[in-house]
Every structure is written in structure tokens, then in C-alpha cells.
Coordinates of C-alpha atoms in Angstrom, one line a residue:
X241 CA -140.7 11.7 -112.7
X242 CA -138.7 13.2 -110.1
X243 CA -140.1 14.3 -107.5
X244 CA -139.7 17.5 -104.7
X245 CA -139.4 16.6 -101.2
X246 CA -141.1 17.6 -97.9
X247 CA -140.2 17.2 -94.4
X248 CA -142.9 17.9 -91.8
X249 CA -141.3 16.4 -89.1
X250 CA -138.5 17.7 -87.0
X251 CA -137.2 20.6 -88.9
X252 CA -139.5 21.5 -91.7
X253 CA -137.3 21.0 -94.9
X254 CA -138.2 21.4 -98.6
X255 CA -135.8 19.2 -101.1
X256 CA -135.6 20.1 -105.1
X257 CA -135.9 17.3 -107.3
X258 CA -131.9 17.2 -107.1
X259 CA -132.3 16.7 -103.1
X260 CA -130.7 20.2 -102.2
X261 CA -132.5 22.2 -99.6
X262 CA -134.7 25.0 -101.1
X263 CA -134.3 27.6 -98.2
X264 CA -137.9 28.8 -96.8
X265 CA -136.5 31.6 -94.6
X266 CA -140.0 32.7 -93.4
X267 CA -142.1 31.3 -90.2
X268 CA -144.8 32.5 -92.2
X269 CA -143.8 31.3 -95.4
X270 CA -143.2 27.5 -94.1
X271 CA -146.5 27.9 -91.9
X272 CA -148.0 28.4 -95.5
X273 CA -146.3 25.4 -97.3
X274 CA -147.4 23.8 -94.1
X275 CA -151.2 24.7 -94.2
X276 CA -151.7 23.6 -98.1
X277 CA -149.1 20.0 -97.8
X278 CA -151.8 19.0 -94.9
X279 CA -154.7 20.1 -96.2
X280 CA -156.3 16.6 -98.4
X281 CA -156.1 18.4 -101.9
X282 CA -153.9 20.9 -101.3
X283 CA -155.7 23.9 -101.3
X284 CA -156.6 26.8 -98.6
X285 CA -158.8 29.8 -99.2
X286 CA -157.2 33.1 -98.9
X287 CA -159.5 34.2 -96.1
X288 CA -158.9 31.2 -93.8
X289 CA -155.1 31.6 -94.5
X290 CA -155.1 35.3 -93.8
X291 CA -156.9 34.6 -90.6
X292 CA -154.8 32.1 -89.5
X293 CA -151.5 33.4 -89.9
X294 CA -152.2 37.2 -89.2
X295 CA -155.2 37.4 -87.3
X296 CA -154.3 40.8 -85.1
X297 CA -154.6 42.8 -88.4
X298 CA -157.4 44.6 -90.1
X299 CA -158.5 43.0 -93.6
X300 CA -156.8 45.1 -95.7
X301 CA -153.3 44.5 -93.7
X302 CA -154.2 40.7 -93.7
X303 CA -154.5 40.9 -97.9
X304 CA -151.4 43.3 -98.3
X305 CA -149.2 41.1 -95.2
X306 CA -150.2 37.4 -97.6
X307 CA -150.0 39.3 -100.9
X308 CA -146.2 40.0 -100.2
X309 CA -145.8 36.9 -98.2
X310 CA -146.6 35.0 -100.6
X311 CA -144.3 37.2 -103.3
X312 CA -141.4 36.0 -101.5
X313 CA -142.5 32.8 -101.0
X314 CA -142.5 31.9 -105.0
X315 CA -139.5 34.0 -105.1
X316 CA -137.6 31.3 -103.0
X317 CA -139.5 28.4 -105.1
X318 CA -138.4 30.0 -108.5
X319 CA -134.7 29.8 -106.9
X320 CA -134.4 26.4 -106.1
X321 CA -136.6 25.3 -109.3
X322 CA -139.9 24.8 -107.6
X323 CA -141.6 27.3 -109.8
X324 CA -144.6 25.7 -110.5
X325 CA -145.0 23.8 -106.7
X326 CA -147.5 26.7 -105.5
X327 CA -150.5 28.7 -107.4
X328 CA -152.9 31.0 -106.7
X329 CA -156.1 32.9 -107.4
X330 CA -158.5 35.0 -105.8
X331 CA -159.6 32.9 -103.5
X332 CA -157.6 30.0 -103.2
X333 CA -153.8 29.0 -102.7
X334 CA -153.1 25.3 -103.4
X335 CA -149.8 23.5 -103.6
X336 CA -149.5 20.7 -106.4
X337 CA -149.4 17.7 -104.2
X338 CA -148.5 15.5 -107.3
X339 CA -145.0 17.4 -107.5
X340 CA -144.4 16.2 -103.8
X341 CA -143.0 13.0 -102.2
X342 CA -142.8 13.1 -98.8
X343 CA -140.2 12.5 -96.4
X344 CA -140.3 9.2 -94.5
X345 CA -138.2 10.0 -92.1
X346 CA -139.7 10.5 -88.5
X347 CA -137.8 13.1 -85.9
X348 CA -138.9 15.4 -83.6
X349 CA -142.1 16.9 -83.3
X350 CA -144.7 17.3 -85.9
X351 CA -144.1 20.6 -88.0
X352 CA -141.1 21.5 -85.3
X353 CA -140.0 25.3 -85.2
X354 CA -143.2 27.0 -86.8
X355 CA -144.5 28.5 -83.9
X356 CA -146.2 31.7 -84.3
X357 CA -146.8 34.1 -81.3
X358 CA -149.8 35.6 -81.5
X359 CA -151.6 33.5 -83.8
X360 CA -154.0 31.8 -81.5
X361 CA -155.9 30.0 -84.5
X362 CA -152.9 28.6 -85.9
X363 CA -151.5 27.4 -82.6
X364 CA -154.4 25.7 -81.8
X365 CA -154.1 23.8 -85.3
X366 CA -150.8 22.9 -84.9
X367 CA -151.1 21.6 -81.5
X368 CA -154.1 19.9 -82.6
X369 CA -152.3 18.4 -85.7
X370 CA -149.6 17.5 -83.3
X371 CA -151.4 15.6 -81.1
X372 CA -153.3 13.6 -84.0
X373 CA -149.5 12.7 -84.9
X374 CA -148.3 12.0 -81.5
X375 CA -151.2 9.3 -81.0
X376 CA -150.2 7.9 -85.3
X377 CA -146.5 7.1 -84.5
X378 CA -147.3 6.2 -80.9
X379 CA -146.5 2.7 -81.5
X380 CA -143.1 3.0 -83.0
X381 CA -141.4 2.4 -79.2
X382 CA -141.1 -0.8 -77.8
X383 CA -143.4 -1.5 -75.5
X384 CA -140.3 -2.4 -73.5
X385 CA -139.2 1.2 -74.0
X386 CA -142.2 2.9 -73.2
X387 CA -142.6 0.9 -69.2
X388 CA -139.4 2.0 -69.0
X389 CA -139.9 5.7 -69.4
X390 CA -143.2 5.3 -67.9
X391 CA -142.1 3.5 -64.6
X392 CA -144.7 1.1 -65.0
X393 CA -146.9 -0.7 -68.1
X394 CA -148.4 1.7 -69.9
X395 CA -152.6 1.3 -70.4
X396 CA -153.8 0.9 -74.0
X397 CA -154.8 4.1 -75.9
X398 CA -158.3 3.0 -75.8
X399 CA -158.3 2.6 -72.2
X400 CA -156.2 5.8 -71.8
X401 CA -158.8 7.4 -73.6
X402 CA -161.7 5.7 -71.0
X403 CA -160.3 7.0 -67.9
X404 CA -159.8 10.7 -69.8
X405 CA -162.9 13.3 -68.6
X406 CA -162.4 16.8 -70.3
X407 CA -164.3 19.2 -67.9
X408 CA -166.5 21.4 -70.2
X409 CA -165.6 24.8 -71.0
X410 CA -167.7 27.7 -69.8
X411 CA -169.1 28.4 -73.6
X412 CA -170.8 26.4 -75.6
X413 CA -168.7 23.7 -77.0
X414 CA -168.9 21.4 -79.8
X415 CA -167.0 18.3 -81.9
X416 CA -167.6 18.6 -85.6
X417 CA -167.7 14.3 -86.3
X418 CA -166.4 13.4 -89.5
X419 CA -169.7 13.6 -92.1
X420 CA -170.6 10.3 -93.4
X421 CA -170.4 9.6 -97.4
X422 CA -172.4 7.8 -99.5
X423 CA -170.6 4.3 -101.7
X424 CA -170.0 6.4 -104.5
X425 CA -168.5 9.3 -102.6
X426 CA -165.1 9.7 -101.7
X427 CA -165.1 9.2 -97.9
X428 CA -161.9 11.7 -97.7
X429 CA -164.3 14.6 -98.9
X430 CA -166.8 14.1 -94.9
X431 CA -163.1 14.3 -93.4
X432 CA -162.3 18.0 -95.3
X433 CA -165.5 19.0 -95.1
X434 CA -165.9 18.8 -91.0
X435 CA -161.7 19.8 -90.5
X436 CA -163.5 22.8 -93.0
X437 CA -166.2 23.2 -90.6
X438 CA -164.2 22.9 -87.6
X439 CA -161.7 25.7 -88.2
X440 CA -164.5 28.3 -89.3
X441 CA -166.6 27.8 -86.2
X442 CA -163.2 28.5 -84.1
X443 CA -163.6 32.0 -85.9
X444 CA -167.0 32.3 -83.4
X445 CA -165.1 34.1 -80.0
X446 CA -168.1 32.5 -78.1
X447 CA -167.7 28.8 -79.0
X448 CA -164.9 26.3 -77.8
X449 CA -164.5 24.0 -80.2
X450 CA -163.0 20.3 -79.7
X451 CA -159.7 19.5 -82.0
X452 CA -161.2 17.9 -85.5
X453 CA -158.4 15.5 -85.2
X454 CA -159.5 14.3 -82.1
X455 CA -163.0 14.0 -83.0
X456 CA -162.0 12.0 -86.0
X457 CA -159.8 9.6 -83.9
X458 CA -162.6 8.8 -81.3
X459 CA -165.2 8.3 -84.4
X460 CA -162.5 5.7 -86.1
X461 CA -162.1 3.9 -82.7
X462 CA -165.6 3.2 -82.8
X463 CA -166.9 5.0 -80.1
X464 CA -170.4 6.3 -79.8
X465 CA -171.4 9.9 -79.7
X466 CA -172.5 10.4 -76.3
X467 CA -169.0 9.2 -75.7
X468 CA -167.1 11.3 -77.8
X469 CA -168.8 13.8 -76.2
X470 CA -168.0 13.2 -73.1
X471 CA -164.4 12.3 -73.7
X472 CA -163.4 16.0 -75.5
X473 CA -165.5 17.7 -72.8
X474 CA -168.5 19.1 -75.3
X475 CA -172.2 19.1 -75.0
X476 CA -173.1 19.7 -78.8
X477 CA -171.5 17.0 -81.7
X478 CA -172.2 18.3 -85.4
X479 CA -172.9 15.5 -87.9
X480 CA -173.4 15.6 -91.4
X481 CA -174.3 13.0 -94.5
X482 CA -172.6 13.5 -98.2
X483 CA -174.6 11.6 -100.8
X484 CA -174.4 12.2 -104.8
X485 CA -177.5 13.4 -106.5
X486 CA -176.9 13.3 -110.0
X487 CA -174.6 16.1 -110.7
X488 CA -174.8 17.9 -107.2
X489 CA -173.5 16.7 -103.9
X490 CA -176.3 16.2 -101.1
X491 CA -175.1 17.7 -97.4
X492 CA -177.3 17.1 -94.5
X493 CA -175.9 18.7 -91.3
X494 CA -177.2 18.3 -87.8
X495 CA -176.3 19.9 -83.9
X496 CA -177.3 17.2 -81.4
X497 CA -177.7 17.6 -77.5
X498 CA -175.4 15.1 -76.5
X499 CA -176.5 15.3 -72.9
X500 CA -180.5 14.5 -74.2
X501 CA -179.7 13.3 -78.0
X502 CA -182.4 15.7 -79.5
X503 CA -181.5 17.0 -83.0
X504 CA -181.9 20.9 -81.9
X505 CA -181.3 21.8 -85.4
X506 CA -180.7 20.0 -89.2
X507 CA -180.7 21.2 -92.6
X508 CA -179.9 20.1 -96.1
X509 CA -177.1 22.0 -98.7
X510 CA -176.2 21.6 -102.1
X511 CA -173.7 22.3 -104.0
X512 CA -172.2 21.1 -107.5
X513 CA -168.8 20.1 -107.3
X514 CA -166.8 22.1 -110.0
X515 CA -163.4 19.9 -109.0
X516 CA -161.8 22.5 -107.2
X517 CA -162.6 22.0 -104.4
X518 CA -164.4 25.6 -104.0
X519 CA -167.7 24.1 -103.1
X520 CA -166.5 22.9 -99.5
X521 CA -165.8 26.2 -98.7
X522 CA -169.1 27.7 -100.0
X523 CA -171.1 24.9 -97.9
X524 CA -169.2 25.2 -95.0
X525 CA -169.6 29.4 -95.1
X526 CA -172.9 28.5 -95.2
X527 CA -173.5 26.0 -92.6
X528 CA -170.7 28.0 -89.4
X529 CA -173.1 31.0 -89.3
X530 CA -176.4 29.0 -88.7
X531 CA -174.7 26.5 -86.8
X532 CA -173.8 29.0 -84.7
X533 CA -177.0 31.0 -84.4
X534 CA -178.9 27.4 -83.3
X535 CA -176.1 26.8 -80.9
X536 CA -177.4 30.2 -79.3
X537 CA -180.8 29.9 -79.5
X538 CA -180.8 26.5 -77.9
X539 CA -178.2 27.9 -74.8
X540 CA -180.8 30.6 -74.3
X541 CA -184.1 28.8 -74.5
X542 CA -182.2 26.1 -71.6
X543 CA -181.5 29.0 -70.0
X544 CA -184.6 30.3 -69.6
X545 CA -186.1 26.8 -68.1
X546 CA -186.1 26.6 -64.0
X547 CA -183.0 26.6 -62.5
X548 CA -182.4 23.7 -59.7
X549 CA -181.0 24.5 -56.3
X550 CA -177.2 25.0 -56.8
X551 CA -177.2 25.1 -60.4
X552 CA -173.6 26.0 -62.3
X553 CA -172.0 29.1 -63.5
X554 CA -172.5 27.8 -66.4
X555 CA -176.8 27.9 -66.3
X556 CA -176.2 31.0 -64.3
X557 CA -174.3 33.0 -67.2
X558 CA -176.8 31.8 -69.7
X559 CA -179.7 32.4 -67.8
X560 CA -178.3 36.1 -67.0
X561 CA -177.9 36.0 -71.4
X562 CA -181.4 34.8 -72.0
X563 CA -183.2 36.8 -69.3
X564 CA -182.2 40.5 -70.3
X565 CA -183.2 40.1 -74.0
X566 CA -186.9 40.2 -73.1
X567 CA -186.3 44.4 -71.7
X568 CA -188.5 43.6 -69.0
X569 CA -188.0 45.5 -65.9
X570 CA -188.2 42.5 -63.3
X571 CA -186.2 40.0 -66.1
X572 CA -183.6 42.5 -66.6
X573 CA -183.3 43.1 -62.7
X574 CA -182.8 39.0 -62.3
X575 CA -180.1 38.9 -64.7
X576 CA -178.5 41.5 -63.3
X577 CA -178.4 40.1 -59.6
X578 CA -177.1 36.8 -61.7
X579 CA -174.4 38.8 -63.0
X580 CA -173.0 40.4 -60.0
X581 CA -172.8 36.9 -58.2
X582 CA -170.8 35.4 -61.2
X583 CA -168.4 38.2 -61.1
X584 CA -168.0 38.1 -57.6
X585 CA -167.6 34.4 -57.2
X586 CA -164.8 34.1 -59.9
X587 CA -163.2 37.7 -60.7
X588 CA -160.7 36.0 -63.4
X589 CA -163.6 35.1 -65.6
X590 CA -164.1 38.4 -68.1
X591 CA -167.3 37.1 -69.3
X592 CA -169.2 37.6 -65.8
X593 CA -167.2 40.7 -65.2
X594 CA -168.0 42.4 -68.8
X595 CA -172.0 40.8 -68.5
X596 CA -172.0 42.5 -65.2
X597 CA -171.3 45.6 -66.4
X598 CA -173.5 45.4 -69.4
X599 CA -176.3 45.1 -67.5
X600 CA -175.7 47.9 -65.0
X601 CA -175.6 50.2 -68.2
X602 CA -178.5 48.6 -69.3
X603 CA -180.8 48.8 -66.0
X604 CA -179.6 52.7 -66.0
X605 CA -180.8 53.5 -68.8
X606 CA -184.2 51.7 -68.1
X607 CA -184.2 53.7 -65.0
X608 CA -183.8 50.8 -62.5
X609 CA -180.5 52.2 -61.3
X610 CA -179.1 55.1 -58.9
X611 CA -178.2 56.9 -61.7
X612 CA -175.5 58.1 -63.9
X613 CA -172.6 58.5 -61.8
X614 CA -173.2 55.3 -59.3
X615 CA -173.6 53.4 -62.9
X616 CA -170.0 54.4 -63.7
X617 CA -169.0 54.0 -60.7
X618 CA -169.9 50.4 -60.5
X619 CA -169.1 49.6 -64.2
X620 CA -166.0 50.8 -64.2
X621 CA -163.9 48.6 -62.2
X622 CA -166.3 45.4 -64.1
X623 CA -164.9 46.3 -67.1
X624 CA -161.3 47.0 -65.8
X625 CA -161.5 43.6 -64.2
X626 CA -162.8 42.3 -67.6
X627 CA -160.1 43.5 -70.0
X628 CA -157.3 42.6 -67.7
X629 CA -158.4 39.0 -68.5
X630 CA -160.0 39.3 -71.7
X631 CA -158.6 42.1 -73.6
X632 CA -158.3 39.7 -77.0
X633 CA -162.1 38.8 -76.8
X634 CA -164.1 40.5 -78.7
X635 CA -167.2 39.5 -76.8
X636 CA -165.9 41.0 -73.8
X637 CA -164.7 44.1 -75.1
X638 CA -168.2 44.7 -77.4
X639 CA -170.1 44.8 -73.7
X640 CA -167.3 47.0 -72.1
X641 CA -168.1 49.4 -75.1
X642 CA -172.2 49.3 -74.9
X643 CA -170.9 49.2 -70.7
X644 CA -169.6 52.4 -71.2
X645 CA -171.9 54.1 -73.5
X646 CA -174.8 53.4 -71.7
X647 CA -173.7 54.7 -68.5
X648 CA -172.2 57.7 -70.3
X649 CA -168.5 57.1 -70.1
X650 CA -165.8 58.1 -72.2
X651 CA -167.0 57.6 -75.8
X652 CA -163.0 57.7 -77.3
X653 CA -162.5 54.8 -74.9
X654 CA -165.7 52.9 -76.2
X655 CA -164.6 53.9 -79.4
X656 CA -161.0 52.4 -79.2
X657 CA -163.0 48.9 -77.5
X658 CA -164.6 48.6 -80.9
X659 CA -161.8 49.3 -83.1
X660 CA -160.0 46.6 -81.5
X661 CA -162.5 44.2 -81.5
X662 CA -163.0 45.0 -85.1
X663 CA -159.0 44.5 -85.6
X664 CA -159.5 41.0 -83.7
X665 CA -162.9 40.1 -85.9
X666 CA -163.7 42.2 -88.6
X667 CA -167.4 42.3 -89.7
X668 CA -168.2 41.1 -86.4
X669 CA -172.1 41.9 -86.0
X670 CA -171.9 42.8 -82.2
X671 CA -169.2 45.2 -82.8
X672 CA -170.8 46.4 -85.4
X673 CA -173.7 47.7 -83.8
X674 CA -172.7 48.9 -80.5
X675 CA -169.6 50.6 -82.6
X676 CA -172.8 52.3 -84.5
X677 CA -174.1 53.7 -81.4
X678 CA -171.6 54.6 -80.3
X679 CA -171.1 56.7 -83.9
X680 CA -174.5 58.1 -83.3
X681 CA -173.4 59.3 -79.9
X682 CA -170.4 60.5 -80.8
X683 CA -171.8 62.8 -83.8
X684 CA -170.6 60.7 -86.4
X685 CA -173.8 59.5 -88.4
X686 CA -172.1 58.6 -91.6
X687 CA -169.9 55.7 -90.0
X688 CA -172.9 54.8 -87.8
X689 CA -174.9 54.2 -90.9
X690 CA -172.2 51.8 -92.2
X691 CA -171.6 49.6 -89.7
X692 CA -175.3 49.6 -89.0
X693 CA -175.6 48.5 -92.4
X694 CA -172.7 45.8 -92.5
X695 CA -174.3 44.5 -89.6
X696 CA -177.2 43.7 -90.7
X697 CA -175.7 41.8 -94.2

């Protein structure tokens, strides 16, 4: 049966059975043809594809911006015969990868041209995506031709790879490893399920999270996790097991210290496979939120252990995290004196700068400050300094806001924080509550209530 094409290399091209080009004439539309053809059965959820491709815009404009997107796209497919290439539901999209033959030929750069501006969790796909395909075709050249580009013989990938130290990032970073299977489980399923995994804890503003591509590279070179570890520049790898269980798949998921190898947190899923590949995306909206919420809980206990002579922004900023939770006087105090060093010692860093002036609203309205005015007057420029280098973060913009509020700022300004952290993250739980307050405080009780309530589902 004939078959349509697809080019992914070069400029992305989409061939009738016929081999005419079926025009695509929408970044969006071939970023979506793109998402499903590299996705291992084809299919995406809605929500992850929404997120992806507009991300600045609140949920309803995500919906309407893929319904209509999405329109046109089958539109263009229905013109150049493709009708039945792409489908849809509720929650899904897929493409039918069994009407598909790709192209073989190899030019130019992995999914070339579909650059989005703006889209920060697609671009970090692709150029993960494009490096996995970079290091595939790497030995295409000569080796002739590579020492001559490269002035010199050119190392071997694996000891390219040895000499290669990532310095870690200043949040708590992970590699999702590929999850093992079981010899009568398909061992492409622990692939999906931890690129799944991957791109849903990206959605966490306060986790850096290594390429899955990378992490599955290192794992298929035979390198141990400590290494891995080291070599993507992360402290925390995320495991998993897949095993059948009569009609229900078994998922066993663990975070390990990679600097100590303790198991800081595991737990068990399952799920019964209904074929459609809906079940991966129920475990892994499962496992993200209490991955994340052990990831946390493990950076603040650490943080609360002795700190050695000289110890790191890093310890520092968790330490300041940890400390101020307990609403002691002399803890909150600490965290605060933590704070202002950070902030001082690396102004480009809108984490300190926004923590700082957190805190200073916090130890006001405890009554440890100078007061009102020298609260703003201090806070102010923090957060100033904070959203010039962080204004797309929703962390730093849900502590400006509860900066703000508690040292009795401007509440519209507070206000606008929120709603742009919302636009950024809906549902977000910080922004939720501090948005609340800031309801409560603004005589608005009715919208406090909901997002009160939202934040606590």
C-alpha cells in the first residue's frame, strides 16, 4: 500500500502518496505533525501539546489557539488527500504512523525551520531532540573529514563524553533514566514512559531537568548512575521498573541521591493498559506531582543539616527555604540574613533577590522589622532586581506578590504578579494562594475562596 511521506530533516516536508508536497503553511501546524511523528505511537495529549506550543496563554486561549490550529491543519491534510493521517479526541491527538514512510534522506538539521519564539518547553525539546540526532548520524563523516574540520583527531564519543562535567544548576536537578521492562514487556514502553515523565516535570518552574535523550544515550552506553549523574550535571536520577501482572502493568518509580545513592523516595503504580496508550499519561500525572514534592522535601531537610565553613549558594538558598517555614522568630531572622548575602553576592540571580524580599515582608509582619515603610523600602528594589531577571518565573513573581502584600504595597501590582504567573502556570498552587490573599486583602472574598479552593485540589 502506498504510503505518505515525511521529512524531518532539513526542511520539514510532508509527501502524498503520489510524492507531491502537501503544503503545512503553519510553524505551529508542522511543530504539531512534528510532536506526534516522534512521539513512539504517535499520540500526544492535548494538555502537553497545548503547553508546549502556546504556553504564554491562559487555558481557555491554549484550547481555543489548538482547536483552530488544528482546524486548519486537517484542512491542509483533506487537500492533499491525507484525510485520515491525523485524529483526535478529548484528550489525545495521534497521527497514524502506519500511513507514514519516512524519508531517508539526511540534510540539515533535525526538524530545521520550526523554531518557535517563546515557546521555551518546546525549544528545549527540539534542541534536545536535536542533539540525540546530532550524536545518531555522527558517524556518517569520514573520520578523514572530521580531523580535517577539527584540526586535529577527534576523541571518541565515549571519551568526549568522560572529559564533559555539566556544572549543576542552582535548582534541584534530575535525569529521568529510561524504566527498565520486564521479558514480556515491550522495552520501547520504559523509553515513552520516562520521555512522558521527563517533559511533565519540566512543567515544575523550580526543577531543571536533564534532556531524556541524553539520559537515555548515557544509560545505552553503559554507564553507571553516579556517572550519568555527574556527566548531565544533576544530583537526583529517577528510575522506574515495568513488569506485567496479569492484566495490569506493574510501575515502580524511585528518586535516588546520586551524590549518597539513598533511595529518598519509591512507590509502586498500576495501571491496565487499554491499548491507547492513555495509561502512560495517567501514571506519569501521577508520579510528576509526588516526584516533585519528595524532591522538595529532601532539599529542605539537607538544608536544614549544619552548614560547613564556606558552604555554596546552593546550601545557602535552601537553607534560607527550609529555615523560614518553621515561623520561628530566631529561624526566620537566619534565613533572612541568608537571603540578603545571596542577593548581594550575585544580583542577576532572581531567586535570592525575590527570597530576599519575601522574607523582609515576612519578618514585618512578625514584628522583627523597622516597620512598614523601611519594609517597602527595602523590598522594593529586591523585587525590581528580581523581575528584571526573572519576569517569566512564576516562582519569582509568586514571592514578589506575597513581597508586596506583606509589606503593604500596591495590591493592583501584586495582583497583576499573579495573573501572570497564572498566564505562565495555570493551577499553579503558590499562585494560587498568595493570589487568594491577596483577594482577601483586596475586598474580593469570592475569588479568594476559589483559588483557595483550587489550591488545595
Amino acid at each position: 500500500m502506498a504510503k505518505f511521506g515525511l521529512k524531518l530533516t532539513g526542511d520539514f516536508l510532508l509527501f502524498s502518496v503520489s510524492g507531491d508536497v502537501i503544503p503545512v503553511p503553519s510553524q505551529k501546524g508542522r511543530a504539531l505533525l512534528a510532536l506526534l511523528a516522534t512521539s513512539t505511537d504517535g499520540r500526544r495529549s492535548r494538555k502537553l501539546v497545548r503547553e508546549m506550543l502556546w504556553e504564554r496563554g491562559s487555558r481557555s486561549e491554549q484550547i481555543s489557539n489548538l482547536a483552530k490550529e488544528l482546524s486548519r491543519l486537517r484542512l491542509s491534510l483533506k487537500a492533499g488527500g491525507a484525510d485520515g493521517l491525523i485524529g483526535a479526541d478529548r484528550e489525545w491527538i495521534w497521527l497514524e504512523l502506519g500511513m507514514l514512510e519516512p524519508n531517508g534522506a539526511v540534510e540539515g538539521a533535525f526538524l530545521e525551520g520550526i523554531d518557535l519564539p517563546g515557546c521555551r518547553r518546546w525549544e528545549a525539546w527540539l534542541e534536545d531532540q536535536r542533539v540525540g540526532f546530532r550524536t545518531a548520524q555522527g558517524g556518517q563523516e569520514t573520520a578523514r573529514e572530521i580531523d580535517v574540520a577539527f584540526g586535529a583527531p577527534v576523541p571518541s564519543a565515549r571519551n568526549m563524553l568522560g572529559a564533559t562535567r555539566l556544572t549543576r544548576s542552582p535548582k534541584p536537578s534530575v535525569a529521568v533514566l529510561p524504566f527498565a521492562t520486564g521479558p514480556a514487556d515491550d522495552p520501547g514502553l520504559g523509553f515513552a514512559l520516562a520521555d512522558g515523565l521527563a517533559m511533565r516535570l519540566a512543567c515544575f518552574p523550580q526543577l531543571f531537568v536533564a534532556g531524556s535523550a541524553s539520559a537515555a544515550m548515557m544509560v545505552q552506553m553503559g554507564l553507571l548512575r553516579h556517572e550519568i549523574a555527574e556527566r548531565l550535571g544533576v544530583r537526583y536520577t529517577i528510575e522506574g521498573l515495568i513488569l506485567t501482572r496479569g492484566d495490569r502493568l506493574r510501575v515502580s518509580v524511585a528518586v535516588v541521591d546520586s551524590d549518597s545513592g539513598e533511595q529518598t523516595w519509591g512507590e509502586v503504580f498500576t495501571e491496565a493498559p487499554d491499548g491507547s496508550g492513555a495509561f502512560e499519561q495517567r501514571i506519569v500525572d501521577q508520579i510528576a506531582p509526588q516526584l516533585w514534592s519528595a524532591i522538595d522535601t529532601s532539599e529542605r531537610r539537607a538544608g536544614l543539616q549544619p552548614m560547613g565553613i564556606g558552604s555554596d549558594r546552593y546550601q545557602r538558598w535552601w537553607r534560607a527555604s527550609a529555615l523560614f517555614r518553621s515561623f520561628r522568630p530566631e529561624d526566620v531572622a537566619e534565613a533572612l540574613g541568608l537571603a540578603r548575602e545571596l542577593a548581594a553576592e550575585d544580583p542577576g540571580c532572581p531567586f535570592c533577590a525575590s527570597l530576599a524580599a519575601f522574607l523582609i515582608g515576612l519578618s514585618n509582619l512578625m514584628g522583627l522589622g523597622s516597620g512598614f515603610a523601611a519594609a517597602r523600602q527595602e523590598a522594593g528594589p529586591l523585587c525590581a532586581q528580581a523581575l528584571r531577571h526573572g519576569a517569566d518565573n512564576v516562582e519569582v513573581l509568586g514571592y514578589c506578590a506575597g513581597a508586596e502584600l506583606m509589606v503593604g504595597g500596591d495590591l493592583d501590582v501584586a495582583d497583576g504578579w499573579i495573573g501572570r504567573a497564572l498566564a505562565l502556570l495555570p493551577a499553579y498552587q503558590p499562585s494560587l494562594f498568595w493570589g487568594g490573599w491577596i483577594d482577601l486583602a483586596s475586598g474580593r472574598p469570592g475569588r479568594a475562596r476559589e483559588r483557595f479552593e483550587l489550591a488545595l485540589r
